GROMACS .gro file of C-alpha atoms in nm:
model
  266
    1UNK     CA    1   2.382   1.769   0.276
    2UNK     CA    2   2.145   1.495   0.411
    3UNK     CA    3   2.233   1.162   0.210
    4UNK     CA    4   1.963   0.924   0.288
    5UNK     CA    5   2.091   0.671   0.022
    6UNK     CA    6   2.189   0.294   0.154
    7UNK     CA    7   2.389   0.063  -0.020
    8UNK     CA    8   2.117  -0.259  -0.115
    9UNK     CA    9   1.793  -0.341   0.012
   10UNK     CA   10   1.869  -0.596   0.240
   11UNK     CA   11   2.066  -0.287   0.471
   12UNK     CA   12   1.707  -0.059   0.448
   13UNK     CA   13   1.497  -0.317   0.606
   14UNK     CA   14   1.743  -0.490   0.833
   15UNK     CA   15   1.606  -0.328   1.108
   16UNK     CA   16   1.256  -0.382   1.077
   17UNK     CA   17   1.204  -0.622   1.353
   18UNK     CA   18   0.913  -0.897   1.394
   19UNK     CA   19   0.567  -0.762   1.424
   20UNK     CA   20   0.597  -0.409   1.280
   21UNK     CA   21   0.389  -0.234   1.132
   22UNK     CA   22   0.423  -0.137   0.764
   23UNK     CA   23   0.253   0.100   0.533
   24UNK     CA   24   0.347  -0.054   0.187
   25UNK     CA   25   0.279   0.138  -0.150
   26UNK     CA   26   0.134  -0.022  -0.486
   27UNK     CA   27  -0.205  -0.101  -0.658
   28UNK     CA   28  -0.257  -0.482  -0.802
   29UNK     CA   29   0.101  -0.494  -0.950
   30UNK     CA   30   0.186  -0.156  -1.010
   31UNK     CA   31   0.444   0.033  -0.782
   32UNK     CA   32   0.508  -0.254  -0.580
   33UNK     CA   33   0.816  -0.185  -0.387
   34UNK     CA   34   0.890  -0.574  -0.483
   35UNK     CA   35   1.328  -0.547  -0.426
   36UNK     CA   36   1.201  -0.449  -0.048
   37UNK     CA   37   0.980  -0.701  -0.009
   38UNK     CA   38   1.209  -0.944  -0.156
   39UNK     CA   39   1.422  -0.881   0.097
   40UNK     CA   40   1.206  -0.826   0.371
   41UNK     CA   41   1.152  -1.197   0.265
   42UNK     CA   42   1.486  -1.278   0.316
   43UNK     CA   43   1.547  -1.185   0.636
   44UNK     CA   44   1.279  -1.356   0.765
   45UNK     CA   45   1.092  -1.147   0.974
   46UNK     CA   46   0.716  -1.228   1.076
   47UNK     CA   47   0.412  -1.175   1.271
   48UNK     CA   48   0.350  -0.842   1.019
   49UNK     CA   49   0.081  -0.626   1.031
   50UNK     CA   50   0.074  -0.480   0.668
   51UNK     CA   51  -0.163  -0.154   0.540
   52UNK     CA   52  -0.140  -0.198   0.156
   53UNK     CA   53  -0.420  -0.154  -0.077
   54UNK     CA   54  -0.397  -0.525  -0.175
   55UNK     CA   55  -0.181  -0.826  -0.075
   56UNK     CA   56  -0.034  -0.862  -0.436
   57UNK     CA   57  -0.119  -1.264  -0.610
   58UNK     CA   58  -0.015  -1.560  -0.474
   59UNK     CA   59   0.355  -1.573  -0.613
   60UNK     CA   60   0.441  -1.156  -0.664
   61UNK     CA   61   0.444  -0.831  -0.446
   62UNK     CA   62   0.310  -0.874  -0.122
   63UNK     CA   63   0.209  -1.224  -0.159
   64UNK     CA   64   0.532  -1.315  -0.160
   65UNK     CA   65   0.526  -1.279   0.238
   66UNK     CA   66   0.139  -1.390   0.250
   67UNK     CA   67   0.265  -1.746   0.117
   68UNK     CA   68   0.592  -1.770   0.370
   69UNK     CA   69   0.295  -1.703   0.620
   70UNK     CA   70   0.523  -1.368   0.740
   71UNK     CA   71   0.185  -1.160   0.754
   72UNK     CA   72  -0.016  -1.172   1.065
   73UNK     CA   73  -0.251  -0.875   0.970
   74UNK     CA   74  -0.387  -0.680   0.641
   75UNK     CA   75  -0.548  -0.352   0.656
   76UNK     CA   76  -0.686  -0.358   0.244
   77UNK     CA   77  -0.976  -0.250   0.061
   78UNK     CA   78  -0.910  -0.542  -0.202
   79UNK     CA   79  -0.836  -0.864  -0.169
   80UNK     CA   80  -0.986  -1.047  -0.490
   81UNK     CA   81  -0.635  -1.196  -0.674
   82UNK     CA   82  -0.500  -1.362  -0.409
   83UNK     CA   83  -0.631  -1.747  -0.348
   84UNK     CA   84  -0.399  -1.812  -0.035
   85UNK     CA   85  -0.522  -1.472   0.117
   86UNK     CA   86  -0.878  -1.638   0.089
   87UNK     CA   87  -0.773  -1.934   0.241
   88UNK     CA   88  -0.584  -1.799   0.535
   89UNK     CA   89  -0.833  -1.533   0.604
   90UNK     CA   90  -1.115  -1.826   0.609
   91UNK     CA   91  -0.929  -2.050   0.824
   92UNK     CA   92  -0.865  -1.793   1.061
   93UNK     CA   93  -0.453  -1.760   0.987
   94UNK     CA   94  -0.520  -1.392   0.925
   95UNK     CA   95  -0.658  -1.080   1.043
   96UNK     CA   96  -0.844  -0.842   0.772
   97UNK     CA   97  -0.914  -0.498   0.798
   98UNK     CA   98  -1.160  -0.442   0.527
   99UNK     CA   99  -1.151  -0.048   0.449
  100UNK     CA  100  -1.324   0.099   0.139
  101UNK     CA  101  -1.078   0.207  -0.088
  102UNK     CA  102  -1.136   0.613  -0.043
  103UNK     CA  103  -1.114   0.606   0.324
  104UNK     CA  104  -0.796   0.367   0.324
  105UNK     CA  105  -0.629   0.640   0.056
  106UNK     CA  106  -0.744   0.968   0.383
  107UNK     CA  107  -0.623   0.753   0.667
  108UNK     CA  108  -0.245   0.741   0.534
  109UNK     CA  109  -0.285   1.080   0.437
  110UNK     CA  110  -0.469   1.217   0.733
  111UNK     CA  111  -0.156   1.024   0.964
  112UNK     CA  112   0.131   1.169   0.720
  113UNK     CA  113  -0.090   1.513   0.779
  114UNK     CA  114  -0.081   1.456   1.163
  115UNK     CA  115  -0.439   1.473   1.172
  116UNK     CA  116  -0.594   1.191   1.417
  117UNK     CA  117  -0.914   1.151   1.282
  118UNK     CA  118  -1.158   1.266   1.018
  119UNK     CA  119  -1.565   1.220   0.935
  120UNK     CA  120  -1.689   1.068   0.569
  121UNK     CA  121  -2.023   0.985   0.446
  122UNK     CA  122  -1.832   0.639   0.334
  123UNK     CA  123  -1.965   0.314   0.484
  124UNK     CA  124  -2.266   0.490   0.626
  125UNK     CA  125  -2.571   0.266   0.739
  126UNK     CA  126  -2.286  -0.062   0.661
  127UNK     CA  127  -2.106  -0.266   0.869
  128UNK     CA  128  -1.831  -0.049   0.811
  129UNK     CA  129  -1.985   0.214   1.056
  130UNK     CA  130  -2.226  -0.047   1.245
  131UNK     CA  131  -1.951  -0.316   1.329
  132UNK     CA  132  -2.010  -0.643   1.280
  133UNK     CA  133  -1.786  -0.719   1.004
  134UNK     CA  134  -1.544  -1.014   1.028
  135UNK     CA  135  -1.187  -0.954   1.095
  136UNK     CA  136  -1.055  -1.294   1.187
  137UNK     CA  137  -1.226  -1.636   1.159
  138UNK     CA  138  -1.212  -1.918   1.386
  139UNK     CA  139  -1.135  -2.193   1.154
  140UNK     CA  140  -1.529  -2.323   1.180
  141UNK     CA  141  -1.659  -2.103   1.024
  142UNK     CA  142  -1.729  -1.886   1.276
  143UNK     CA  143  -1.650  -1.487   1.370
  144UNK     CA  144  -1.388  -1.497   1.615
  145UNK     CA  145  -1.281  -1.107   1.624
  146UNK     CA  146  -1.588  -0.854   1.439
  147UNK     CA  147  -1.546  -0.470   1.366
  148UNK     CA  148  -1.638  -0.208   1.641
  149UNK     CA  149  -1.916   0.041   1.630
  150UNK     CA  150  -1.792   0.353   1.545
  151UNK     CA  151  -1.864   0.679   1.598
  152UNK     CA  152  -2.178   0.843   1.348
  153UNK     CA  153  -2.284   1.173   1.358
  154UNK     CA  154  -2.480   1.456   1.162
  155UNK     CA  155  -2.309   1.730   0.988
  156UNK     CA  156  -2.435   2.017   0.792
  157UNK     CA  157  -2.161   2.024   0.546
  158UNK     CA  158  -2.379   2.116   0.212
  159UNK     CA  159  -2.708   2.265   0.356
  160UNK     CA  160  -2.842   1.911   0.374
  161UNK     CA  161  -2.823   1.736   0.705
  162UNK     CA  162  -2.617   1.397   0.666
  163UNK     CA  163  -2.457   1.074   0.879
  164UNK     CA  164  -2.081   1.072   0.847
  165UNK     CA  165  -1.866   0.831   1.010
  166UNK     CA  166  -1.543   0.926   1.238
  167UNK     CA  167  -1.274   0.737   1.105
  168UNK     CA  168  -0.919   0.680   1.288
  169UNK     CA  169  -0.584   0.810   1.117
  170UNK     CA  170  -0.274   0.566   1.023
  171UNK     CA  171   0.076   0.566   1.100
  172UNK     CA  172   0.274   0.256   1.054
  173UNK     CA  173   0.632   0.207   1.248
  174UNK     CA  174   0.783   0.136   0.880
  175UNK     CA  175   0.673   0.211   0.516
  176UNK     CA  176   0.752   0.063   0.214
  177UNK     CA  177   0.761   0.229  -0.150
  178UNK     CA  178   0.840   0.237  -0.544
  179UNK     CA  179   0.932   0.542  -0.730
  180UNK     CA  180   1.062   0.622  -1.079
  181UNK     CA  181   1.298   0.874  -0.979
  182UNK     CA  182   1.418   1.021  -0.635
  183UNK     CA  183   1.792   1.229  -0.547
  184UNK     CA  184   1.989   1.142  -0.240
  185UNK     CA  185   1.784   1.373  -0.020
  186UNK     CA  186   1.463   1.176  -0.090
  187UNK     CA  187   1.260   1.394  -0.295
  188UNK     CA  188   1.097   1.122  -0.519
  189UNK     CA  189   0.908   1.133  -0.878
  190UNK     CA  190   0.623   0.883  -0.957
  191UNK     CA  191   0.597   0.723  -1.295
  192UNK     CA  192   0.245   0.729  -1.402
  193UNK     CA  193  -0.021   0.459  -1.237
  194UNK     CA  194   0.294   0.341  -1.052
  195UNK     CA  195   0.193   0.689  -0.818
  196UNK     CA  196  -0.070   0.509  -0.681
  197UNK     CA  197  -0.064   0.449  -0.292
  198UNK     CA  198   0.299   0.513  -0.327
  199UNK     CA  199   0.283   0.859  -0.162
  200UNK     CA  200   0.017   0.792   0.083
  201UNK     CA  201   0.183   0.496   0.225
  202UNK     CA  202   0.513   0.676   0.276
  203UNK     CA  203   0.341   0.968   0.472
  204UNK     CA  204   0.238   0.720   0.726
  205UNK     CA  205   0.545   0.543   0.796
  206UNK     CA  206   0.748   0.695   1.071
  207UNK     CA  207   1.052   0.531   0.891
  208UNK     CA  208   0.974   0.534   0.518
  209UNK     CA  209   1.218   0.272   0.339
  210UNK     CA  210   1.208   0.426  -0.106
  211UNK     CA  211   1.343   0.205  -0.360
  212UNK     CA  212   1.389   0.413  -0.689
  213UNK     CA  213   1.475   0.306  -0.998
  214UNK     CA  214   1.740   0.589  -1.095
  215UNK     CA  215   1.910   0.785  -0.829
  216UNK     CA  216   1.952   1.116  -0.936
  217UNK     CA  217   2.212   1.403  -0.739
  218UNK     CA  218   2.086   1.692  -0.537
  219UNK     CA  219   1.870   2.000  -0.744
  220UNK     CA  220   1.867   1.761  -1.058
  221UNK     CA  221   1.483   1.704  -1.036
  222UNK     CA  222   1.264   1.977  -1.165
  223UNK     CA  223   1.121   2.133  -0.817
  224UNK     CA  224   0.758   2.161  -1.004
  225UNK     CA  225   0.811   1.791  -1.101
  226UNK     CA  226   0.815   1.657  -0.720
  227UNK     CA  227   0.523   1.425  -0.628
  228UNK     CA  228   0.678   1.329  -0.287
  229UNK     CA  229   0.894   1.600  -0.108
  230UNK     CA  230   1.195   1.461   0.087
  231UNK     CA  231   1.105   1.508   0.460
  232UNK     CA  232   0.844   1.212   0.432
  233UNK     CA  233   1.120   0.939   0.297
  234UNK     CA  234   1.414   0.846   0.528
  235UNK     CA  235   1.638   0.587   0.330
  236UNK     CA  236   1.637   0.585  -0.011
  237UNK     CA  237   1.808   0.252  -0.222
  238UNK     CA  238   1.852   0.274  -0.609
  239UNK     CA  239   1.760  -0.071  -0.796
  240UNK     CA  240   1.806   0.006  -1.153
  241UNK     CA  241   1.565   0.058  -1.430
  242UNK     CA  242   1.594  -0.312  -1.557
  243UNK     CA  243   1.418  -0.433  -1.228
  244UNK     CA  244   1.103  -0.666  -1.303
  245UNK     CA  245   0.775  -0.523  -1.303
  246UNK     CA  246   0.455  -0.777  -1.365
  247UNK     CA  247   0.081  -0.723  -1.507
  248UNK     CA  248  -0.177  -0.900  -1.309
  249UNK     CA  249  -0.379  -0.970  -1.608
  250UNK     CA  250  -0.264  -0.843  -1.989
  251UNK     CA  251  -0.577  -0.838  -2.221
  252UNK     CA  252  -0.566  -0.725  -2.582
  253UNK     CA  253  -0.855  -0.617  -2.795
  254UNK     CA  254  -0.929  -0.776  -3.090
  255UNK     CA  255  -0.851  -0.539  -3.290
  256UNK     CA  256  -0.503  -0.521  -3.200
  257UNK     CA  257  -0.441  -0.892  -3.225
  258UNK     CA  258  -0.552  -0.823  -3.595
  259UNK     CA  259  -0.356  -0.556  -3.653
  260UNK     CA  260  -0.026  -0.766  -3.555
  261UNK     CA  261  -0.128  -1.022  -3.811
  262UNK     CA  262  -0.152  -0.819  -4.106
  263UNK     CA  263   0.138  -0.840  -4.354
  264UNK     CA  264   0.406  -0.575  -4.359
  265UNK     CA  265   0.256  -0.235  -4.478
  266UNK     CA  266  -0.092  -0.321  -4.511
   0.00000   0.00000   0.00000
């Protein structure tokens, strides 16, 4: 039997040196692998090049290394919650990779798959495909490192000539991610929206780091039940069920405020 458990955190991502490369699951808040990043925190390493949908808020998830200026590069297709992002990004601190959403979700994939590259109508006729599009700042206000051209051509995919643009595969040296459930071979089980980029982002890590919140033995998970098969995830650390877990923004409608406030029974 292959046991891929370790005993905390802080032994998983010991090894991660300065200026790796990490894929890193989650989406706003949800399925942030947060214990990881915690200690990723801890140890201090820097000089990061993160892929991550988002770079959490200011004081939770990935932010958490944003603020402790540990990040050196985002790959993202979102980066609205996150004020110090803005103003590191504008003052030419850090490097952004603007990807639509879509294409960031195939490029994990397409590196877990092995597959180098792949063509999508996405970002056709922007500067997605037609460079141009700023990466780093130079603290003036100016464009210091823009986007490439990349690669357009026409495909007859439908029986309608169209433009799709060749887009570049990921793999990351490390990756970081959250799951509900996973057994000491690191077959792993999703909980809900938590599923997220959670998979994705483990595909592409050449060393992919799983915090779960229960640790189950060997042939206990349902095989059907399986959203991330164990050959993708290489350590696996159990942090408990009771582990935090924030909500960027909780609303409630008004009718449900009103239907607190009515008396018992009504």
């Amino acid at each position: 039997m292959i046991d891929k458990t370790w005993a905390s955190a802080a032994d998983a991502v010991a090894d991660i040196p300065d200026g790796a490369s990490l894929a890193v699951g989650g989406f706003g808040l949800s399925g942030n692998p947060i214990a990881l990043i915690e200690a990723l925190l801890a140890q201090g390493t820097g000089e990061l090049s993160i892929v991550s949908n988002n770079c959490g808020v200011d004081d939770w998830g990935l932010g958490i290394l944003l603020n402790a200026k540990r990040i050196r590069k985002m790959t993202s297709s979102y980066v609205g919650e996150n004020k110090e992002f803005e103003r590191q990004f504008l003052s030419g601190e850090l490097e952004l990779e603007l990807t639509p959403q879509g294409t960031l979700a195939e490029k994990l994939r397409a590196g877990g798959a092995g597959i180098a590259a792949f063509f999508t109508q996405t970002g056709v006729g922007t500067q997605v495909a037609e460079g141009g599009l700023p990466r780093r700042y130079d603290g003036a206000g100016g464009v210091a490192v823009a986007s490439p051209v990349k690669d357009v051509r026409i495909f007859d995919v439908t029986g309608r000539p169209r433009e799709y643009v060749l887009e570049e595969a990921i793999v990351t040296d490390f990756a970081l991610v959250h799951a509900a459930k996973g057994d000491r071979h690191g077959n792993l089980v999703f909980n809900k929206a938590a599923r997220n980029f959670n998979p994705l982002a483990a595909m592409a890590g050449r060393v992919c780091i799983a915090q779960v919140e229960e640790l189950v033995e060997p042939g206990e998970l349902d095989p059907d039940s399986i959203h991330l098969p164990g050959i993708y995830v290489h350590r696996v650390v159990e942090v408990g069920t009771g582990i935090e877990k924030r909500i960027e923004r909780r609303t409630v409608s008004v009718a449900q405020s009103s239907a607190r406030d009515l008396p018992e029974g009504a």
